[in-house]
Amino acid sequence: MKSPARIAVAVFIFLCAGPVFVSGCGKKGPPRPPEGESIAPPTGLTYEIKENTAHLRWKTQDDSNAGQFEIFKAEQPVEGCNGCPVKFEMIRKVPADQTSFAYELSRGTRYYFRVRSVESGDRTSDYSNTVRFEH
């Protein structure tokens, strides 16, 4: 027969240490953006090609709290790249009062551009629409 002291120790360990072992696997949920007001994304991204330069233009919303814009580009060869993944890279940051950008193009290339707003605290908006063209 077990002594009452041993039973009391076993119950104590179970009650104190048990929740530690069954509290979960430690896996966190998906990341969530900081709570608060969201940042308005740029809208209406368009392009115009003059000679070998793409002139990008976008609009901002009146209540936008962006401190700057990030411009993203992806490119692929026109020939032999059907179905290739589109991998964007940030190519430039511009101040919030600038709503256009010029980029020099290369022949035989398919281009993709998109823009997003960045708040002074480094919070970012969703991306604008993506423009795609070949040169």
Short mmCIF file of N, CA, C and O in Angstrom, two decimals:
data_model
loop_
_atom_site.label_atom_id
_atom_site.label_comp_id
_atom_site.label_asym_id
_atom_site.label_seq_id
_atom_site.Cartn_x
_atom_site.Cartn_y
_atom_site.Cartn_z
N MET A 1 0.84 -1.17 0.00
CA MET A 1 0.00 0.00 0.00
C MET A 1 0.89 1.24 0.00
O MET A 1 1.90 1.29 0.67
N LYS A 2 0.46 2.24 -0.77
CA LYS A 2 1.25 3.46 -0.89
C LYS A 2 0.96 4.38 0.29
O LYS A 2 -0.16 4.47 0.76
N SER A 3 1.99 5.09 0.68
CA SER A 3 1.82 6.00 1.81
C SER A 3 1.08 7.25 1.34
O SER A 3 1.19 7.64 0.18
N PRO A 4 0.35 7.87 2.26
CA PRO A 4 -0.36 9.10 1.89
C PRO A 4 0.58 10.20 1.42
O PRO A 4 0.22 11.01 0.59
N ALA A 5 1.81 10.21 1.91
CA ALA A 5 2.76 11.24 1.48
C ALA A 5 3.12 11.05 0.02
O ALA A 5 3.22 12.02 -0.74
N ARG A 6 3.33 9.81 -0.41
CA ARG A 6 3.66 9.55 -1.82
C ARG A 6 2.48 9.92 -2.73
O ARG A 6 2.68 10.44 -3.81
N ILE A 7 1.30 9.62 -2.31
CA ILE A 7 0.11 9.96 -3.10
C ILE A 7 -0.01 11.48 -3.22
O ILE A 7 -0.29 12.01 -4.28
N ALA A 8 0.21 12.18 -2.13
CA ALA A 8 0.13 13.64 -2.15
C ALA A 8 1.17 14.23 -3.07
O ALA A 8 0.89 15.18 -3.83
N VAL A 9 2.40 13.70 -3.09
CA VAL A 9 3.46 14.18 -3.98
C VAL A 9 3.09 13.92 -5.43
O VAL A 9 3.24 14.78 -6.30
N ALA A 10 2.56 12.72 -5.71
CA ALA A 10 2.17 12.37 -7.08
C ALA A 10 1.05 13.30 -7.57
O ALA A 10 1.08 13.78 -8.72
N VAL A 11 0.07 13.56 -6.73
CA VAL A 11 -1.03 14.46 -7.10
C VAL A 11 -0.48 15.88 -7.33
O VAL A 11 -0.84 16.55 -8.29
N PHE A 12 0.41 16.33 -6.47
CA PHE A 12 1.01 17.66 -6.61
C PHE A 12 1.75 17.79 -7.94
O PHE A 12 1.60 18.77 -8.67
N ILE A 13 2.58 16.80 -8.27
CA ILE A 13 3.33 16.83 -9.53
C ILE A 13 2.37 16.82 -10.71
O ILE A 13 2.54 17.57 -11.66
N PHE A 14 1.36 15.99 -10.67
CA PHE A 14 0.41 15.91 -11.76
C PHE A 14 -0.30 17.24 -11.97
O PHE A 14 -0.46 17.71 -13.10
N LEU A 15 -0.74 17.88 -10.88
CA LEU A 15 -1.47 19.14 -10.99
C LEU A 15 -0.58 20.29 -11.43
O LEU A 15 -1.01 21.18 -12.17
N CYS A 16 0.67 20.30 -10.99
CA CYS A 16 1.56 21.41 -11.33
C CYS A 16 2.26 21.22 -12.68
O CYS A 16 2.39 22.15 -13.45
N ALA A 17 2.74 20.02 -12.93
CA ALA A 17 3.52 19.78 -14.14
C ALA A 17 2.66 19.31 -15.30
O ALA A 17 3.04 19.46 -16.46
N GLY A 18 1.51 18.75 -15.05
CA GLY A 18 0.66 18.22 -16.11
C GLY A 18 0.31 19.23 -17.17
O GLY A 18 0.45 18.98 -18.37
N PRO A 19 -0.15 20.42 -16.78
CA PRO A 19 -0.49 21.42 -17.81
C PRO A 19 0.67 21.80 -18.71
O PRO A 19 0.48 22.15 -19.86
N VAL A 20 1.89 21.73 -18.23
CA VAL A 20 3.05 22.04 -19.04
C VAL A 20 3.17 21.04 -20.18
O VAL A 20 3.49 21.39 -21.31
N PHE A 21 2.92 19.78 -19.90
CA PHE A 21 3.08 18.74 -20.91
C PHE A 21 1.93 18.67 -21.90
O PHE A 21 2.09 18.18 -22.99
N VAL A 22 0.77 19.14 -21.53
CA VAL A 22 -0.39 19.05 -22.42
C VAL A 22 -0.83 20.42 -22.94
O VAL A 22 -1.88 20.54 -23.51
N SER A 23 0.01 21.44 -22.78
CA SER A 23 -0.41 22.79 -23.15
C SER A 23 -0.36 23.06 -24.64
O SER A 23 -0.85 24.06 -25.11
N GLY A 24 0.28 22.23 -25.43
CA GLY A 24 0.31 22.43 -26.87
C GLY A 24 1.68 22.15 -27.43
O GLY A 24 2.64 21.91 -26.71
N CYS A 25 1.76 22.20 -28.75
CA CYS A 25 3.01 21.85 -29.41
C CYS A 25 3.93 23.06 -29.58
O CYS A 25 5.05 22.91 -30.02
N GLY A 26 3.46 24.25 -29.29
CA GLY A 26 4.29 25.44 -29.43
C GLY A 26 4.23 26.05 -30.82
O GLY A 26 4.86 27.06 -31.08
N LYS A 27 3.47 25.47 -31.72
CA LYS A 27 3.35 26.02 -33.07
C LYS A 27 2.46 27.25 -33.03
O LYS A 27 1.38 27.22 -32.47
N LYS A 28 2.94 28.31 -33.63
CA LYS A 28 2.18 29.55 -33.65
C LYS A 28 1.28 29.60 -34.88
O LYS A 28 1.53 28.92 -35.86
N GLY A 29 0.29 30.45 -34.81
CA GLY A 29 -0.61 30.63 -35.94
C GLY A 29 0.03 31.48 -37.02
O GLY A 29 1.17 31.91 -36.89
N PRO A 30 -0.68 31.72 -38.11
CA PRO A 30 -0.12 32.54 -39.19
C PRO A 30 0.10 33.98 -38.71
O PRO A 30 -0.58 34.45 -37.81
N PRO A 31 1.07 34.67 -39.31
CA PRO A 31 1.32 36.05 -38.88
C PRO A 31 0.12 36.94 -39.17
O PRO A 31 -0.58 36.75 -40.15
N ARG A 32 -0.08 37.90 -38.30
CA ARG A 32 -1.17 38.86 -38.47
C ARG A 32 -0.59 40.25 -38.50
O ARG A 32 0.34 40.56 -37.75
N PRO A 33 -1.12 41.12 -39.35
CA PRO A 33 -0.62 42.50 -39.37
C PRO A 33 -0.98 43.21 -38.08
O PRO A 33 -1.91 42.81 -37.39
N PRO A 34 -0.24 44.25 -37.75
CA PRO A 34 -0.58 45.02 -36.55
C PRO A 34 -1.99 45.56 -36.64
O PRO A 34 -2.45 45.92 -37.72
N GLU A 35 -2.65 45.61 -35.50
CA GLU A 35 -4.01 46.13 -35.50
C GLU A 35 -3.97 47.65 -35.65
O GLU A 35 -3.00 48.30 -35.30
N GLY A 36 -5.02 48.18 -36.14
CA GLY A 36 -5.10 49.62 -36.33
C GLY A 36 -5.55 49.93 -37.73
O GLY A 36 -5.97 49.07 -38.50
N GLU A 37 -5.42 51.18 -38.09
CA GLU A 37 -5.84 51.65 -39.39
C GLU A 37 -4.98 51.05 -40.50
O GLU A 37 -3.76 51.01 -40.39
N SER A 38 -5.60 50.57 -41.54
CA SER A 38 -4.82 50.00 -42.65
C SER A 38 -4.33 51.11 -43.56
O SER A 38 -4.85 52.23 -43.56
N ILE A 39 -3.33 50.78 -44.34
CA ILE A 39 -2.74 51.74 -45.27
C ILE A 39 -3.41 51.58 -46.63
O ILE A 39 -3.53 50.45 -47.12
N ALA A 40 -3.80 52.66 -47.23
CA ALA A 40 -4.47 52.61 -48.52
C ALA A 40 -3.46 52.28 -49.62
O ALA A 40 -2.43 52.93 -49.73
N PRO A 41 -3.74 51.26 -50.43
CA PRO A 41 -2.82 50.93 -51.53
C PRO A 41 -2.98 51.91 -52.69
O PRO A 41 -4.02 52.54 -52.84
N PRO A 42 -1.93 52.04 -53.50
CA PRO A 42 -2.07 52.83 -54.72
C PRO A 42 -3.10 52.18 -55.64
O PRO A 42 -3.31 50.97 -55.60
N THR A 43 -3.74 52.97 -56.47
CA THR A 43 -4.75 52.46 -57.39
C THR A 43 -4.43 52.92 -58.81
O THR A 43 -3.68 53.87 -59.02
N GLY A 44 -5.05 52.24 -59.76
CA GLY A 44 -4.98 52.68 -61.15
C GLY A 44 -3.59 52.74 -61.75
O GLY A 44 -3.28 53.67 -62.49
N LEU A 45 -2.74 51.76 -61.44
CA LEU A 45 -1.39 51.75 -62.03
C LEU A 45 -1.51 51.57 -63.53
O LEU A 45 -2.16 50.65 -64.02
N THR A 46 -0.87 52.47 -64.28
CA THR A 46 -0.86 52.41 -65.74
C THR A 46 0.58 52.61 -66.22
O THR A 46 1.45 52.99 -65.45
N TYR A 47 0.77 52.34 -67.50
CA TYR A 47 2.09 52.56 -68.09
C TYR A 47 1.94 53.13 -69.48
O TYR A 47 0.91 52.98 -70.15
N GLU A 48 2.99 53.80 -69.92
CA GLU A 48 3.09 54.30 -71.29
C GLU A 48 4.54 54.11 -71.70
O GLU A 48 5.46 54.41 -70.93
N ILE A 49 4.76 53.58 -72.89
CA ILE A 49 6.12 53.34 -73.37
C ILE A 49 6.47 54.41 -74.39
O ILE A 49 5.75 54.62 -75.37
N LYS A 50 7.56 55.10 -74.14
CA LYS A 50 8.10 56.10 -75.07
C LYS A 50 9.54 55.69 -75.33
O LYS A 50 10.36 55.66 -74.40
N GLU A 51 9.81 55.36 -76.59
CA GLU A 51 11.12 54.85 -77.01
C GLU A 51 11.47 53.63 -76.17
O GLU A 51 10.77 52.64 -76.23
N ASN A 52 12.51 53.67 -75.37
CA ASN A 52 12.91 52.51 -74.56
C ASN A 52 12.65 52.73 -73.08
O ASN A 52 13.35 52.16 -72.24
N THR A 53 11.66 53.55 -72.74
CA THR A 53 11.37 53.85 -71.34
C THR A 53 9.90 53.62 -71.04
O THR A 53 9.03 54.06 -71.80
N ALA A 54 9.64 52.92 -69.94
CA ALA A 54 8.27 52.74 -69.46
C ALA A 54 8.01 53.82 -68.42
O ALA A 54 8.80 54.00 -67.47
N HIS A 55 6.94 54.55 -68.60
CA HIS A 55 6.53 55.59 -67.66
C HIS A 55 5.33 55.06 -66.88
O HIS A 55 4.25 54.90 -67.44
N LEU A 56 5.54 54.77 -65.60
CA LEU A 56 4.48 54.24 -64.73
C LEU A 56 3.82 55.40 -64.00
O LEU A 56 4.49 56.35 -63.59
N ARG A 57 2.49 55.30 -63.82
CA ARG A 57 1.74 56.30 -63.07
C ARG A 57 0.69 55.57 -62.23
O ARG A 57 0.14 54.57 -62.67
N TRP A 58 0.44 56.12 -61.04
CA TRP A 58 -0.57 55.54 -60.16
C TRP A 58 -1.25 56.67 -59.40
O TRP A 58 -0.81 57.81 -59.41
N LYS A 59 -2.34 56.33 -58.75
CA LYS A 59 -3.12 57.30 -57.97
C LYS A 59 -3.07 56.91 -56.50
O LYS A 59 -2.88 55.74 -56.16
N THR A 60 -3.26 57.91 -55.65
CA THR A 60 -3.36 57.65 -54.22
C THR A 60 -4.74 58.09 -53.75
O THR A 60 -5.37 58.94 -54.38
N GLN A 61 -5.17 57.51 -52.66
CA GLN A 61 -6.44 57.93 -52.09
C GLN A 61 -6.21 59.16 -51.22
O GLN A 61 -5.15 59.34 -50.63
N ASP A 62 -7.22 60.01 -51.14
CA ASP A 62 -7.09 61.27 -50.40
C ASP A 62 -6.70 61.05 -48.94
O ASP A 62 -5.97 61.84 -48.36
N ASP A 63 -7.21 59.97 -48.34
CA ASP A 63 -6.94 59.72 -46.93
C ASP A 63 -5.72 58.82 -46.72
O ASP A 63 -5.52 58.27 -45.64
N SER A 64 -4.89 58.67 -47.74
CA SER A 64 -3.71 57.81 -47.63
C SER A 64 -2.74 58.38 -46.60
O SER A 64 -2.49 59.57 -46.55
N ASN A 65 -2.18 57.49 -45.78
CA ASN A 65 -1.18 57.92 -44.80
C ASN A 65 0.19 57.35 -45.17
O ASN A 65 1.01 57.07 -44.31
N ALA A 66 0.42 57.20 -46.47
CA ALA A 66 1.69 56.66 -46.94
C ALA A 66 2.81 57.68 -46.77
O ALA A 66 2.61 58.87 -46.98
N GLY A 67 3.98 57.18 -46.41
CA GLY A 67 5.16 58.03 -46.33
C GLY A 67 5.99 57.91 -47.58
O GLY A 67 6.76 58.80 -47.92
N GLN A 68 5.84 56.77 -48.27
CA GLN A 68 6.56 56.54 -49.52
C GLN A 68 5.90 55.39 -50.27
O GLN A 68 4.98 54.74 -49.77
N PHE A 69 6.39 55.14 -51.48
CA PHE A 69 5.92 54.03 -52.29
C PHE A 69 7.10 53.13 -52.64
O PHE A 69 8.20 53.61 -52.86
N GLU A 70 6.84 51.84 -52.68
CA GLU A 70 7.83 50.86 -53.14
C GLU A 70 7.39 50.37 -54.51
O GLU A 70 6.23 50.00 -54.69
N ILE A 71 8.32 50.35 -55.45
CA ILE A 71 8.03 49.91 -56.81
C ILE A 71 8.68 48.55 -57.00
O ILE A 71 9.87 48.37 -56.72
N PHE A 72 7.89 47.59 -57.48
CA PHE A 72 8.35 46.22 -57.68
C PHE A 72 8.33 45.88 -59.16
O PHE A 72 7.43 46.30 -59.88
N LYS A 73 9.32 45.10 -59.58
CA LYS A 73 9.44 44.70 -60.99
C LYS A 73 9.76 43.21 -61.07
O LYS A 73 10.48 42.66 -60.23
N ALA A 74 9.22 42.56 -62.08
CA ALA A 74 9.62 41.21 -62.45
C ALA A 74 9.83 41.22 -63.96
O ALA A 74 9.16 41.97 -64.68
N GLU A 75 10.78 40.43 -64.42
CA GLU A 75 10.98 40.36 -65.87
C GLU A 75 11.32 38.95 -66.28
O GLU A 75 11.86 38.16 -65.50
N GLN A 76 10.96 38.65 -67.53
CA GLN A 76 11.20 37.34 -68.13
C GLN A 76 11.55 37.53 -69.60
O GLN A 76 11.10 38.51 -70.20
N PRO A 77 12.29 36.60 -70.17
CA PRO A 77 12.48 36.68 -71.62
C PRO A 77 11.15 36.40 -72.32
O PRO A 77 10.36 35.58 -71.85
N VAL A 78 10.91 37.09 -73.42
CA VAL A 78 9.66 36.88 -74.15
C VAL A 78 9.62 35.47 -74.74
O VAL A 78 8.60 34.79 -74.67
N GLU A 79 10.73 35.03 -75.28
CA GLU A 79 10.79 33.71 -75.91
C GLU A 79 11.17 32.64 -74.89
O GLU A 79 12.10 32.83 -74.10
N GLY A 80 10.47 31.52 -74.91
CA GLY A 80 10.85 30.36 -74.13
C GLY A 80 10.58 30.43 -72.64
O GLY A 80 11.22 29.72 -71.88
N CYS A 81 9.65 31.24 -72.22
CA CYS A 81 9.40 31.33 -70.78
C CYS A 81 7.90 31.26 -70.46
O CYS A 81 7.45 31.86 -69.50
N ASN A 82 7.14 30.54 -71.26
CA ASN A 82 5.72 30.40 -70.96
C ASN A 82 5.57 29.54 -69.72
O ASN A 82 6.14 28.46 -69.61
N GLY A 83 4.81 30.03 -68.76
CA GLY A 83 4.58 29.30 -67.52
C GLY A 83 5.67 29.49 -66.47
O GLY A 83 5.61 28.88 -65.41
N CYS A 84 6.68 30.29 -66.75
CA CYS A 84 7.73 30.56 -65.76
C CYS A 84 7.13 31.33 -64.58
O CYS A 84 6.24 32.16 -64.78
N PRO A 85 7.61 31.10 -63.37
CA PRO A 85 7.09 31.87 -62.23
C PRO A 85 7.49 33.33 -62.33
O PRO A 85 8.55 33.66 -62.85
N VAL A 86 6.64 34.18 -61.82
CA VAL A 86 6.90 35.62 -61.81
C VAL A 86 7.46 35.97 -60.44
O VAL A 86 6.79 35.82 -59.43
N LYS A 87 8.71 36.41 -60.41
CA LYS A 87 9.38 36.73 -59.15
C LYS A 87 9.65 38.24 -59.09
O LYS A 87 10.51 38.74 -59.80
N PHE A 88 8.91 38.91 -58.22
CA PHE A 88 9.05 40.36 -58.08
C PHE A 88 10.21 40.71 -57.16
O PHE A 88 10.50 39.98 -56.20
N GLU A 89 10.84 41.83 -57.45
CA GLU A 89 11.84 42.40 -56.56
C GLU A 89 11.58 43.90 -56.45
O GLU A 89 11.13 44.53 -57.40
N MET A 90 11.85 44.45 -55.26
CA MET A 90 11.66 45.87 -55.08
C MET A 90 12.84 46.59 -55.74
O MET A 90 13.98 46.23 -55.51
N ILE A 91 12.53 47.54 -56.61
CA ILE A 91 13.61 48.22 -57.34
C ILE A 91 13.83 49.65 -56.89
O ILE A 91 14.89 50.22 -57.12
N ARG A 92 12.83 50.26 -56.24
CA ARG A 92 13.00 51.66 -55.85
C ARG A 92 11.97 52.03 -54.81
O ARG A 92 10.85 51.54 -54.82
N LYS A 93 12.34 52.95 -53.93
CA LYS A 93 11.41 53.62 -53.02
C LYS A 93 11.37 55.08 -53.44
O LYS A 93 12.40 55.68 -53.72
N VAL A 94 10.16 55.63 -53.51
CA VAL A 94 9.99 57.03 -53.89
C VAL A 94 9.12 57.71 -52.83
O VAL A 94 8.31 57.06 -52.17
N PRO A 95 9.27 59.02 -52.65
CA PRO A 95 8.46 59.74 -51.65
C PRO A 95 6.98 59.72 -52.01
O PRO A 95 6.60 59.55 -53.18
N ALA A 96 6.15 59.92 -51.00
CA ALA A 96 4.70 59.82 -51.18
C ALA A 96 4.13 60.88 -52.12
O ALA A 96 3.05 60.68 -52.68
N ASP A 97 4.84 61.97 -52.33
CA ASP A 97 4.31 62.99 -53.25
C ASP A 97 4.66 62.69 -54.70
O ASP A 97 4.27 63.41 -55.60
N GLN A 98 5.36 61.60 -54.94
CA GLN A 98 5.71 61.19 -56.31
C GLN A 98 4.79 60.04 -56.72
O GLN A 98 4.78 59.00 -56.07
N THR A 99 4.04 60.21 -57.78
CA THR A 99 3.11 59.17 -58.23
C THR A 99 3.43 58.72 -59.66
O THR A 99 2.53 58.33 -60.41
N SER A 100 4.70 58.80 -60.02
CA SER A 100 5.13 58.30 -61.32
C SER A 100 6.58 57.85 -61.22
O SER A 100 7.30 58.22 -60.28
N PHE A 101 6.97 57.05 -62.19
CA PHE A 101 8.32 56.49 -62.18
C PHE A 101 8.68 56.07 -63.60
O PHE A 101 7.84 55.54 -64.32
N ALA A 102 9.91 56.32 -64.02
CA ALA A 102 10.37 55.94 -65.36
C ALA A 102 11.41 54.83 -65.23
O ALA A 102 12.27 54.89 -64.35
N TYR A 103 11.31 53.83 -66.12
CA TYR A 103 12.23 52.70 -66.07
C TYR A 103 12.71 52.38 -67.49
O TYR A 103 11.89 52.22 -68.40
N GLU A 104 14.01 52.27 -67.67
CA GLU A 104 14.58 51.97 -68.98
C GLU A 104 14.40 50.48 -69.29
O GLU A 104 14.71 49.62 -68.47
N LEU A 105 13.94 50.20 -70.51
CA LEU A 105 13.59 48.84 -70.91
C LEU A 105 14.64 48.21 -71.81
O LEU A 105 15.40 48.91 -72.49
N SER A 106 14.64 46.87 -71.84
CA SER A 106 15.48 46.09 -72.76
C SER A 106 14.56 45.37 -73.74
O SER A 106 13.47 44.92 -73.37
N ARG A 107 15.01 45.22 -74.98
CA ARG A 107 14.22 44.51 -76.00
C ARG A 107 14.13 43.02 -75.68
O ARG A 107 15.02 42.44 -75.06
N GLY A 108 13.04 42.40 -76.10
CA GLY A 108 12.86 40.95 -75.93
C GLY A 108 12.55 40.54 -74.51
O GLY A 108 12.80 39.41 -74.11
N THR A 109 11.97 41.47 -73.73
CA THR A 109 11.71 41.20 -72.32
C THR A 109 10.24 41.45 -72.00
O THR A 109 9.63 42.39 -72.50
N ARG A 110 9.68 40.59 -71.17
CA ARG A 110 8.32 40.75 -70.64
C ARG A 110 8.47 41.37 -69.25
O ARG A 110 9.20 40.85 -68.41
N TYR A 111 7.76 42.45 -69.00
CA TYR A 111 7.86 43.17 -67.73
C TYR A 111 6.55 43.12 -66.96
O TYR A 111 5.47 43.13 -67.54
N TYR A 112 6.68 43.09 -65.64
CA TYR A 112 5.56 43.19 -64.71
C TYR A 112 5.95 44.25 -63.68
O TYR A 112 7.06 44.23 -63.16
N PHE A 113 5.02 45.16 -63.38
CA PHE A 113 5.27 46.17 -62.36
C PHE A 113 4.06 46.25 -61.42
O PHE A 113 2.92 46.05 -61.85
N ARG A 114 4.35 46.55 -60.17
CA ARG A 114 3.30 46.83 -59.18
C ARG A 114 3.91 47.76 -58.12
O ARG A 114 5.13 47.87 -57.99
N VAL A 115 3.03 48.41 -57.35
CA VAL A 115 3.46 49.42 -56.38
C VAL A 115 2.69 49.19 -55.08
O VAL A 115 1.55 48.70 -55.11
N ARG A 116 3.30 49.54 -53.96
CA ARG A 116 2.57 49.52 -52.69
C ARG A 116 2.98 50.72 -51.84
O ARG A 116 4.07 51.28 -52.00
N SER A 117 2.09 51.10 -50.93
CA SER A 117 2.33 52.22 -50.02
C SER A 117 3.08 51.71 -48.79
O SER A 117 2.88 50.59 -48.35
N VAL A 118 3.92 52.58 -48.24
CA VAL A 118 4.64 52.26 -47.00
C VAL A 118 4.44 53.42 -46.04
O VAL A 118 4.65 54.58 -46.40
N GLU A 119 4.03 53.09 -44.83
CA GLU A 119 3.84 54.08 -43.78
C GLU A 119 5.19 54.35 -43.12
O GLU A 119 6.11 53.54 -43.20
N SER A 120 5.31 55.47 -42.44
CA SER A 120 6.58 55.82 -41.80
C SER A 120 7.03 54.75 -40.81
O SER A 120 8.21 54.59 -40.57
N GLY A 121 6.12 53.97 -40.23
CA GLY A 121 6.47 52.91 -39.30
C GLY A 121 6.76 51.60 -39.99
O GLY A 121 6.75 50.54 -39.37
N ASP A 122 6.99 51.61 -41.30
CA ASP A 122 7.30 50.44 -42.11
C ASP A 122 6.13 49.48 -42.31
O ASP A 122 6.31 48.37 -42.77
N ARG A 123 4.92 49.90 -41.98
CA ARG A 123 3.76 49.07 -42.33
C ARG A 123 3.49 49.27 -43.81
O ARG A 123 3.66 50.37 -44.34
N THR A 124 3.07 48.22 -44.49
CA THR A 124 2.85 48.30 -45.93
C THR A 124 1.40 48.01 -46.27
O THR A 124 0.69 47.34 -45.54
N SER A 125 1.00 48.52 -47.42
CA SER A 125 -0.36 48.29 -47.92
C SER A 125 -0.36 47.02 -48.78
O SER A 125 0.67 46.40 -49.01
N ASP A 126 -1.53 46.70 -49.28
CA ASP A 126 -1.63 45.69 -50.32
C ASP A 126 -0.98 46.27 -51.58
O ASP A 126 -0.75 47.46 -51.68
N TYR A 127 -0.73 45.40 -52.56
CA TYR A 127 -0.15 45.86 -53.82
C TYR A 127 -1.22 46.49 -54.69
O TYR A 127 -2.40 46.17 -54.61
N SER A 128 -0.77 47.37 -55.57
CA SER A 128 -1.65 47.93 -56.59
C SER A 128 -1.96 46.81 -57.59
O SER A 128 -1.45 45.71 -57.48
N ASN A 129 -2.72 47.16 -58.61
CA ASN A 129 -2.86 46.22 -59.72
C ASN A 129 -1.49 46.02 -60.36
O ASN A 129 -0.58 46.83 -60.18
N THR A 130 -1.32 44.93 -61.08
CA THR A 130 -0.06 44.65 -61.77
C THR A 130 -0.23 44.96 -63.25
O THR A 130 -1.23 44.56 -63.85
N VAL A 131 0.72 45.70 -63.81
CA VAL A 131 0.73 45.93 -65.27
C VAL A 131 1.75 44.99 -65.88
O VAL A 131 2.80 44.71 -65.30
N ARG A 132 1.42 44.49 -67.08
CA ARG A 132 2.29 43.53 -67.79
C ARG A 132 2.38 43.98 -69.24
O ARG A 132 1.37 44.33 -69.86
N PHE A 133 3.61 43.95 -69.78
CA PHE A 133 3.80 44.28 -71.18
C PHE A 133 5.11 43.69 -71.65
O PHE A 133 5.95 43.29 -70.87
N GLU A 134 5.26 43.65 -72.99
CA GLU A 134 6.48 43.14 -73.61
C GLU A 134 7.13 44.28 -74.40
O GLU A 134 6.44 45.13 -74.95
N HIS A 135 8.44 44.24 -74.43
CA HIS A 135 9.17 45.27 -75.18
C HIS A 135 10.20 44.57 -76.05
O HIS A 135 10.87 43.67 -75.66
#
